[in-house]
């Protein structure tokens, strides 16, 4: 049986493909008003109407049934059961196809491909998909979809270094989740995005309050959401200089969260732990290296090149702090040579390490000038926390350079 609204969408697609107006298609055997109601889904087609329209279009009646198995629906069904790069490409191709598409199916397709692009570190392409996904979610009027779209957009914009818009998206997601009484998972996901952006923007008081709300919300769990909440709360405390408290939170996740639950997150927790030990004064390089090696050993099971580049860059930083400058340069050049797709913050980290190596290698003026450029760029992007880190490192580098030069006459 031909059901609405699938019949109407397929009918309109067949008509527009042939360049026919509604009046031309209706002809003498049907009113234009009735045809319009069929296309909108407001009327169920009769057998006589189907026979007339098929004759007018020059197609068999079965052509209208193709709507139930359109290319996007087929691609999504295959992707749901396989989930490979090839299926994601097929869904992306179907999204660009002609004709009307079910809005809910299109939202699902955009979500799937955006997630795929994110895993590949292709944040600019992810951004384009998410902007359409958010608009579509608003049109559908479903709070769950709107909140989830805004949450993912906030994460993506933060990765691109667009901190102001990321904050707006994160706040919108949190507001939608709270005002519409969405499940804990949606509220927590919006908070994860919002806290990360607030931290990046240097709004540490707000970030700490929201991080505390997040950990209270997920207390008693041991799943991915719980581990991400502890990681995020630890990141805020690191920015506040409360490294002992941050280490305590991370330790809970490191000890109790299983790689079987989510191997990707298990690896990222170890990267976060390594960075924490690097940040201590003095840096605890042995422990940082242990966590980095654990993360690296698991990369073979996590097919995400961007994460591999991040771990290599981390090892380069550990080598630099340990005085192994040649090793640091080799590792850094390996990441750069791989055309790494990194987030804005990670790209700046790479440039900062390169600048510090330039100073060690005798190109002091070039290295210091590059640090100033990076700090000003981060400040202009409203990435206040990152800018503060760069200015601090620059001040330390200047002090070391002046100390090495000795007193001036």
CSV table of C-alpha atoms in Angstrom, one decimal:
chain,number,residue,atom,x,y,z
A,1,UNK,CA,0.0,0.0,0.0
A,2,UNK,CA,1.2,3.5,-0.9
A,3,UNK,CA,1.5,5.5,2.3
A,4,UNK,CA,1.8,9.2,3.0
A,5,UNK,CA,4.0,11.3,3.3
A,6,UNK,CA,6.3,9.0,1.4
A,7,UNK,CA,4.0,8.9,-1.6
A,8,UNK,CA,3.8,12.7,-1.8
A,9,UNK,CA,7.5,13.2,-1.6
A,10,UNK,CA,8.1,10.7,-4.4
A,11,UNK,CA,5.3,12.2,-6.5
A,12,UNK,CA,6.9,15.6,-6.2
A,13,UNK,CA,10.3,14.3,-7.0
A,14,UNK,CA,9.1,12.6,-10.2
A,15,UNK,CA,7.2,15.7,-11.3
A,16,UNK,CA,10.1,18.1,-10.7
A,17,UNK,CA,12.6,15.7,-12.4
A,18,UNK,CA,10.4,16.1,-15.5
A,19,UNK,CA,10.0,19.8,-15.3
A,20,UNK,CA,6.2,19.6,-15.0
A,21,UNK,CA,4.0,22.1,-13.1
A,22,UNK,CA,1.2,20.8,-10.9
A,23,UNK,CA,-1.3,21.9,-13.5
A,24,UNK,CA,0.4,20.1,-16.3
A,25,UNK,CA,0.7,16.9,-14.3
A,26,UNK,CA,-2.9,17.0,-13.1
A,27,UNK,CA,-4.2,17.4,-16.7
A,28,UNK,CA,-7.9,16.9,-17.3
A,29,UNK,CA,-8.4,14.0,-15.0
A,30,UNK,CA,-7.5,15.6,-11.7
A,31,UNK,CA,-7.8,19.0,-10.0
A,32,UNK,CA,-4.6,20.9,-9.2
A,33,UNK,CA,-5.8,21.3,-5.6
A,34,UNK,CA,-6.1,17.6,-5.1
A,35,UNK,CA,-2.6,17.0,-6.6
A,36,UNK,CA,-1.2,19.7,-4.2
A,37,UNK,CA,-2.8,17.9,-1.2
A,38,UNK,CA,-1.3,14.6,-2.4
A,39,UNK,CA,2.2,16.1,-2.7
A,40,UNK,CA,1.9,17.6,0.8
A,41,UNK,CA,0.8,14.3,2.3
A,42,UNK,CA,-2.6,15.7,3.3
A,43,UNK,CA,-4.6,13.2,1.2
A,44,UNK,CA,-4.1,9.4,0.9
A,45,UNK,CA,-3.9,8.4,-2.8
A,46,UNK,CA,-6.7,6.3,-4.3
A,47,UNK,CA,-5.9,3.5,-6.8
A,48,UNK,CA,-7.5,5.6,-9.6
A,49,UNK,CA,-5.3,8.6,-8.7
A,50,UNK,CA,-2.2,6.5,-8.8
A,51,UNK,CA,-3.2,5.0,-12.2
A,52,UNK,CA,-3.8,8.5,-13.6
A,53,UNK,CA,-0.5,10.0,-12.3
A,54,UNK,CA,1.5,7.1,-13.4
A,55,UNK,CA,0.1,7.5,-16.9
A,56,UNK,CA,0.8,11.2,-16.9
A,57,UNK,CA,4.4,10.7,-15.8
A,58,UNK,CA,5.0,7.7,-18.0
A,59,UNK,CA,6.1,5.4,-15.2
A,60,UNK,CA,4.7,2.2,-13.7
A,61,UNK,CA,2.7,2.5,-10.4
A,62,UNK,CA,5.6,0.7,-8.6
A,63,UNK,CA,7.7,3.8,-9.2
A,64,UNK,CA,5.9,5.6,-6.3
A,65,UNK,CA,6.9,2.8,-4.0
A,66,UNK,CA,10.6,3.6,-4.4
A,67,UNK,CA,10.2,6.4,-1.8
A,68,UNK,CA,10.1,3.8,0.9
A,69,UNK,CA,13.6,2.6,0.0
A,70,UNK,CA,15.2,5.8,-1.2
A,71,UNK,CA,19.0,6.1,-1.4
A,72,UNK,CA,19.4,7.9,1.9
A,73,UNK,CA,17.4,5.3,3.8
A,74,UNK,CA,19.3,2.5,2.2
A,75,UNK,CA,22.6,4.1,3.0
A,76,UNK,CA,21.6,4.7,6.6
A,77,UNK,CA,20.5,1.1,7.0
A,78,UNK,CA,23.7,-0.2,5.6
A,79,UNK,CA,25.8,2.2,7.8
A,80,UNK,CA,23.8,1.2,10.9
A,81,UNK,CA,24.8,-2.5,10.4
A,82,UNK,CA,28.4,-1.9,9.2
A,83,UNK,CA,29.7,1.5,10.2
A,84,UNK,CA,32.8,1.6,8.0
A,85,UNK,CA,34.4,4.5,6.1
A,86,UNK,CA,32.8,3.2,2.9
A,87,UNK,CA,29.3,3.3,4.4
A,88,UNK,CA,29.9,6.8,5.8
A,89,UNK,CA,30.9,8.0,2.3
A,90,UNK,CA,27.8,6.4,0.9
A,91,UNK,CA,25.6,8.3,3.4
A,92,UNK,CA,27.4,11.6,2.6
A,93,UNK,CA,26.8,10.9,-1.1
A,94,UNK,CA,23.1,10.2,-0.5
A,95,UNK,CA,22.8,13.5,1.4
A,96,UNK,CA,23.8,15.3,-1.7
A,97,UNK,CA,21.3,13.6,-3.9
A,98,UNK,CA,18.4,15.3,-5.7
A,99,UNK,CA,14.8,15.3,-4.6
A,100,UNK,CA,13.1,15.7,-1.3
A,101,UNK,CA,14.4,13.7,1.7
A,102,UNK,CA,12.6,12.9,4.9
A,103,UNK,CA,13.9,15.5,7.4
A,104,UNK,CA,14.4,13.0,10.2
A,105,UNK,CA,16.4,10.7,7.9
A,106,UNK,CA,18.4,13.7,6.7
A,107,UNK,CA,19.2,14.7,10.3
A,108,UNK,CA,20.3,11.2,11.1
A,109,UNK,CA,22.5,11.1,8.0
A,110,UNK,CA,24.1,14.5,8.8
A,111,UNK,CA,24.8,13.3,12.4
A,112,UNK,CA,26.4,10.1,11.3
A,113,UNK,CA,28.7,11.8,8.7
A,114,UNK,CA,29.6,14.6,11.1
A,115,UNK,CA,30.7,12.0,13.7
A,116,UNK,CA,32.8,10.3,11.0
A,117,UNK,CA,34.4,13.6,10.0
A,118,UNK,CA,35.2,14.3,13.6
A,119,UNK,CA,36.9,11.0,14.2
A,120,UNK,CA,39.0,11.8,11.1
A,121,UNK,CA,40.0,15.2,12.6
A,122,UNK,CA,38.3,17.0,9.6
A,123,UNK,CA,36.7,19.7,11.8
A,124,UNK,CA,36.0,22.2,9.0
A,125,UNK,CA,33.9,19.7,7.1
A,126,UNK,CA,32.3,18.6,10.3
A,127,UNK,CA,31.4,22.2,11.0
A,128,UNK,CA,29.5,22.5,7.7
A,129,UNK,CA,27.4,19.4,8.4
A,130,UNK,CA,26.6,20.4,12.0
A,131,UNK,CA,25.5,23.9,11.0
A,132,UNK,CA,22.9,22.3,8.7
A,133,UNK,CA,22.0,19.7,11.3
A,134,UNK,CA,21.3,22.5,13.9
A,135,UNK,CA,19.1,24.4,11.4
A,136,UNK,CA,17.2,21.2,10.6
A,137,UNK,CA,16.8,20.3,14.2
A,138,UNK,CA,15.2,23.7,14.9
A,139,UNK,CA,12.8,23.3,12.0
A,140,UNK,CA,11.7,19.9,13.2
A,141,UNK,CA,11.0,21.4,16.6
A,142,UNK,CA,12.3,18.4,18.6
A,143,UNK,CA,14.3,19.6,21.7
A,144,UNK,CA,16.3,16.4,21.8
A,145,UNK,CA,17.7,16.9,18.3
A,146,UNK,CA,18.2,20.6,18.8
A,147,UNK,CA,20.2,20.1,22.0
A,148,UNK,CA,22.3,17.3,20.6
A,149,UNK,CA,23.1,19.3,17.5
A,150,UNK,CA,24.1,22.4,19.5
A,151,UNK,CA,26.3,20.2,21.8
A,152,UNK,CA,28.2,18.7,18.9
A,153,UNK,CA,28.5,22.2,17.2
A,154,UNK,CA,30.0,23.6,20.4
A,155,UNK,CA,32.6,20.9,20.5
A,156,UNK,CA,33.4,21.3,16.8
A,157,UNK,CA,33.7,25.1,17.0
A,158,UNK,CA,36.0,24.8,20.0
A,159,UNK,CA,38.2,22.4,18.1
A,160,UNK,CA,38.3,25.0,15.3
A,161,UNK,CA,39.3,27.7,17.7
A,162,UNK,CA,36.0,29.6,17.4
A,163,UNK,CA,35.6,30.1,21.1
A,164,UNK,CA,32.9,32.8,21.1
A,165,UNK,CA,30.4,30.9,18.8
A,166,UNK,CA,31.3,27.7,20.6
A,167,UNK,CA,30.2,29.3,23.9
A,168,UNK,CA,26.9,30.4,22.4
A,169,UNK,CA,26.2,26.8,21.1
A,170,UNK,CA,27.2,25.2,24.4
A,171,UNK,CA,24.9,27.6,26.4
A,172,UNK,CA,22.0,26.9,23.9
A,173,UNK,CA,22.4,23.2,24.3
A,174,UNK,CA,22.4,23.4,28.1
A,175,UNK,CA,19.4,25.6,28.1
A,176,UNK,CA,17.5,23.3,25.8
A,177,UNK,CA,18.3,20.3,27.9
A,178,UNK,CA,17.3,21.9,31.2
A,179,UNK,CA,14.2,23.7,30.0
A,180,UNK,CA,12.8,20.6,28.3
A,181,UNK,CA,13.6,18.1,31.0
A,182,UNK,CA,15.8,16.0,28.7
A,183,UNK,CA,17.5,12.8,30.0
A,184,UNK,CA,20.6,13.0,32.2
A,185,UNK,CA,22.8,12.0,29.2
A,186,UNK,CA,21.7,15.1,27.2
A,187,UNK,CA,22.2,17.5,30.1
A,188,UNK,CA,25.6,16.0,30.9
A,189,UNK,CA,26.7,16.1,27.3
A,190,UNK,CA,25.8,19.8,27.0
A,191,UNK,CA,27.7,20.5,30.2
A,192,UNK,CA,30.7,18.6,28.9
A,193,UNK,CA,30.8,20.9,25.9
A,194,UNK,CA,30.0,24.1,27.9
A,195,UNK,CA,32.6,23.5,30.6
A,196,UNK,CA,35.3,22.9,27.9
A,197,UNK,CA,34.5,26.2,26.1
A,198,UNK,CA,34.2,28.2,29.4
A,199,UNK,CA,37.6,26.9,30.4
A,200,UNK,CA,39.1,27.8,27.0
A,201,UNK,CA,37.6,31.3,27.3
A,202,UNK,CA,39.2,31.8,30.7
A,203,UNK,CA,35.9,31.9,32.5
A,204,UNK,CA,37.2,29.5,35.2
A,205,UNK,CA,34.6,30.4,37.9
A,206,UNK,CA,31.7,29.5,35.6
A,207,UNK,CA,33.5,26.4,34.4
A,208,UNK,CA,34.2,25.2,37.9
A,209,UNK,CA,30.6,25.6,38.9
A,210,UNK,CA,29.3,23.8,35.9
A,211,UNK,CA,32.0,21.0,36.3
A,212,UNK,CA,30.8,20.5,39.9
A,213,UNK,CA,27.2,20.2,38.6
A,214,UNK,CA,28.4,17.7,36.0
A,215,UNK,CA,30.2,15.4,38.5
A,216,UNK,CA,27.2,15.5,40.8
A,217,UNK,CA,24.9,14.6,37.9
A,218,UNK,CA,27.0,11.5,37.0
A,219,UNK,CA,27.9,10.4,40.5
A,220,UNK,CA,27.4,6.7,41.1
A,221,UNK,CA,28.0,5.7,37.5
A,222,UNK,CA,31.1,4.0,36.0
A,223,UNK,CA,30.4,4.5,32.3
A,224,UNK,CA,31.8,6.7,29.6
A,225,UNK,CA,29.7,9.7,30.7
A,226,UNK,CA,31.1,9.4,34.3
A,227,UNK,CA,34.7,9.1,33.1
A,228,UNK,CA,34.3,12.1,30.7
A,229,UNK,CA,32.9,14.1,33.6
A,230,UNK,CA,35.9,13.4,35.8
A,231,UNK,CA,38.3,14.2,33.0
A,232,UNK,CA,36.5,17.5,32.3
A,233,UNK,CA,36.4,18.5,35.9
A,234,UNK,CA,40.1,17.7,36.2
A,235,UNK,CA,40.9,19.9,33.2
A,236,UNK,CA,39.2,22.9,34.9
A,237,UNK,CA,41.3,22.3,38.1
A,238,UNK,CA,44.5,22.1,36.0
A,239,UNK,CA,43.7,25.5,34.5
A,240,UNK,CA,43.1,26.8,38.1
A,241,UNK,CA,46.5,25.5,39.2
A,242,UNK,CA,44.9,22.9,41.5
A,243,UNK,CA,46.9,20.0,40.2
A,244,UNK,CA,46.6,17.7,43.2
A,245,UNK,CA,42.8,17.9,43.0
A,246,UNK,CA,42.9,17.3,39.3
A,247,UNK,CA,45.2,14.3,39.7
A,248,UNK,CA,42.7,12.8,42.3
A,249,UNK,CA,39.8,13.1,39.8
A,250,UNK,CA,41.8,11.6,37.0
A,251,UNK,CA,43.1,8.8,39.2
A,252,UNK,CA,39.5,7.7,39.8
A,253,UNK,CA,38.8,7.4,36.1
A,254,UNK,CA,42.2,5.8,35.3
A,255,UNK,CA,41.6,3.1,38.0
A,256,UNK,CA,37.9,2.3,37.5
A,257,UNK,CA,37.2,2.9,33.8
A,258,UNK,CA,37.7,-0.1,31.6
A,259,UNK,CA,39.2,-0.1,28.1
A,260,UNK,CA,36.4,-2.5,27.2
A,261,UNK,CA,33.8,0.2,27.9
A,262,UNK,CA,35.4,2.7,25.5
A,263,UNK,CA,38.9,2.2,24.3
A,264,UNK,CA,39.2,5.7,22.7
A,265,UNK,CA,38.3,7.4,26.0
A,266,UNK,CA,40.7,5.0,27.8
A,267,UNK,CA,43.5,6.3,25.6
A,268,UNK,CA,42.5,9.9,26.0
A,269,UNK,CA,42.5,9.6,29.8
A,270,UNK,CA,46.1,8.5,29.6
A,271,UNK,CA,47.0,11.4,27.4
A,272,UNK,CA,45.4,13.7,29.9
A,273,UNK,CA,47.3,12.1,32.8
A,274,UNK,CA,50.6,12.5,30.9
A,275,UNK,CA,49.9,16.2,30.2
A,276,UNK,CA,49.1,16.7,33.9
A,277,UNK,CA,52.4,15.3,35.0
A,278,UNK,CA,54.2,17.4,32.3
A,279,UNK,CA,52.5,20.5,33.8
A,280,UNK,CA,53.8,19.9,37.3
A,281,UNK,CA,56.7,21.9,38.7
A,282,UNK,CA,59.1,20.3,38.3
A,283,UNK,CA,57.6,18.1,35.5
A,284,UNK,CA,57.2,14.4,36.5
A,285,UNK,CA,58.6,13.2,33.2
A,286,UNK,CA,58.9,9.5,34.1
A,287,UNK,CA,55.2,9.2,35.0
A,288,UNK,CA,54.2,11.3,31.9
A,289,UNK,CA,56.2,9.0,29.7
A,290,UNK,CA,54.6,5.9,31.2
A,291,UNK,CA,51.1,7.2,30.4
A,292,UNK,CA,52.2,8.3,26.9
A,293,UNK,CA,53.6,4.8,26.2
A,294,UNK,CA,50.3,3.2,27.4
A,295,UNK,CA,48.4,5.4,25.1
A,296,UNK,CA,50.7,4.7,22.2
A,297,UNK,CA,50.6,1.0,22.6
A,298,UNK,CA,46.8,1.0,22.2
A,299,UNK,CA,46.7,3.2,19.1
A,300,UNK,CA,46.9,0.1,16.9
A,301,UNK,CA,43.4,-0.7,18.0
A,302,UNK,CA,42.1,2.9,17.6
A,303,UNK,CA,42.1,3.8,13.9
A,304,UNK,CA,42.2,7.6,14.5
A,305,UNK,CA,45.2,9.3,12.9
A,306,UNK,CA,44.7,12.6,14.7
A,307,UNK,CA,45.0,10.8,18.1
A,308,UNK,CA,48.2,9.2,17.0
A,309,UNK,CA,49.6,12.6,16.0
A,310,UNK,CA,48.5,14.0,19.4
A,311,UNK,CA,50.4,11.2,21.2
A,312,UNK,CA,53.5,11.8,19.1
A,313,UNK,CA,53.4,15.5,19.8
A,314,UNK,CA,53.1,14.8,23.5
A,315,UNK,CA,56.2,12.5,23.4
A,316,UNK,CA,58.0,15.3,21.6
A,317,UNK,CA,57.2,17.7,24.5
A,318,UNK,CA,58.3,15.2,27.1
A,319,UNK,CA,61.6,14.8,25.2
A,320,UNK,CA,62.1,18.6,25.0
A,321,UNK,CA,61.5,19.0,28.8
A,322,UNK,CA,64.0,16.1,29.4
A,323,UNK,CA,66.7,17.9,27.4
A,324,UNK,CA,66.5,15.5,24.5
A,325,UNK,CA,66.2,18.2,21.9
A,326,UNK,CA,67.2,16.1,18.9
A,327,UNK,CA,64.6,13.5,19.8
A,328,UNK,CA,62.0,16.3,20.3
A,329,UNK,CA,62.8,17.8,16.8
A,330,UNK,CA,62.6,14.3,15.2
A,331,UNK,CA,59.2,13.6,16.8
A,332,UNK,CA,57.8,17.1,16.0
A,333,UNK,CA,58.9,16.8,12.3
A,334,UNK,CA,57.2,13.4,12.1
A,335,UNK,CA,53.9,14.9,13.1
A,336,UNK,CA,54.3,17.9,10.8
A,337,UNK,CA,55.3,15.6,7.9
A,338,UNK,CA,52.2,13.5,8.3
A,339,UNK,CA,49.9,16.5,7.4
A,340,UNK,CA,48.2,16.0,10.8
A,341,UNK,CA,44.6,17.1,11.2
A,342,UNK,CA,44.7,18.6,14.6
A,343,UNK,CA,42.4,20.8,16.7
A,344,UNK,CA,43.3,24.5,17.1
A,345,UNK,CA,44.7,24.0,20.5
A,346,UNK,CA,46.9,21.1,19.4
A,347,UNK,CA,48.1,23.0,16.4
A,348,UNK,CA,49.2,25.8,18.7
A,349,UNK,CA,50.9,23.4,21.0
A,350,UNK,CA,53.0,22.1,18.0
A,351,UNK,CA,53.9,25.7,16.9
A,352,UNK,CA,54.9,26.5,20.5
A,353,UNK,CA,57.2,23.5,20.7
A,354,UNK,CA,58.7,24.4,17.4
A,355,UNK,CA,59.3,28.0,18.7
A,356,UNK,CA,61.0,26.7,21.8
A,357,UNK,CA,63.2,24.3,19.7
A,358,UNK,CA,64.2,27.2,17.5
A,359,UNK,CA,65.5,29.1,20.5
A,360,UNK,CA,67.5,26.1,21.7
A,361,UNK,CA,68.8,25.6,18.1
A,362,UNK,CA,70.2,29.2,18.1
A,363,UNK,CA,67.4,30.9,16.2
A,364,UNK,CA,66.3,32.9,19.3
A,365,UNK,CA,64.7,36.0,17.6
A,366,UNK,CA,62.7,33.8,15.2
A,367,UNK,CA,61.4,31.6,18.0
A,368,UNK,CA,60.4,34.5,20.3
A,369,UNK,CA,58.7,36.4,17.5
A,370,UNK,CA,56.7,33.3,16.6
A,371,UNK,CA,55.6,32.9,20.2
A,372,UNK,CA,54.3,36.5,20.3
A,373,UNK,CA,52.3,35.9,17.1
A,374,UNK,CA,50.7,32.8,18.6
A,375,UNK,CA,49.8,34.6,21.8
A,376,UNK,CA,48.2,37.4,19.9
A,377,UNK,CA,46.3,35.0,17.6
A,378,UNK,CA,44.9,33.1,20.6
A,379,UNK,CA,43.9,36.3,22.3
A,380,UNK,CA,42.1,37.5,19.1
A,381,UNK,CA,40.3,34.1,18.9
A,382,UNK,CA,39.1,34.7,22.5
A,383,UNK,CA,41.1,31.6,23.6
A,384,UNK,CA,42.1,33.4,26.8
A,385,UNK,CA,43.4,30.4,28.7
A,386,UNK,CA,45.6,29.3,25.8
A,387,UNK,CA,46.9,32.9,25.3
A,388,UNK,CA,47.8,33.1,29.0
A,389,UNK,CA,49.8,29.8,28.7
A,390,UNK,CA,51.7,31.2,25.6
A,391,UNK,CA,52.5,34.5,27.3
A,392,UNK,CA,53.8,32.7,30.4
A,393,UNK,CA,56.0,30.4,28.3
A,394,UNK,CA,57.2,33.4,26.3
A,395,UNK,CA,58.2,35.2,29.5
A,396,UNK,CA,60.1,32.1,30.7
A,397,UNK,CA,61.8,31.9,27.4
A,398,UNK,CA,62.8,35.5,27.5
A,399,UNK,CA,64.2,35.2,31.0
A,400,UNK,CA,66.2,32.1,30.1
A,401,UNK,CA,67.5,33.9,27.0
A,402,UNK,CA,68.6,36.9,28.9
A,403,UNK,CA,70.2,34.7,31.6
A,404,UNK,CA,72.1,32.8,29.0
A,405,UNK,CA,73.3,36.0,27.4
A,406,UNK,CA,74.7,37.4,30.7
A,407,UNK,CA,74.6,41.0,31.9
A,408,UNK,CA,74.7,43.6,29.3
A,409,UNK,CA,77.3,46.4,29.3
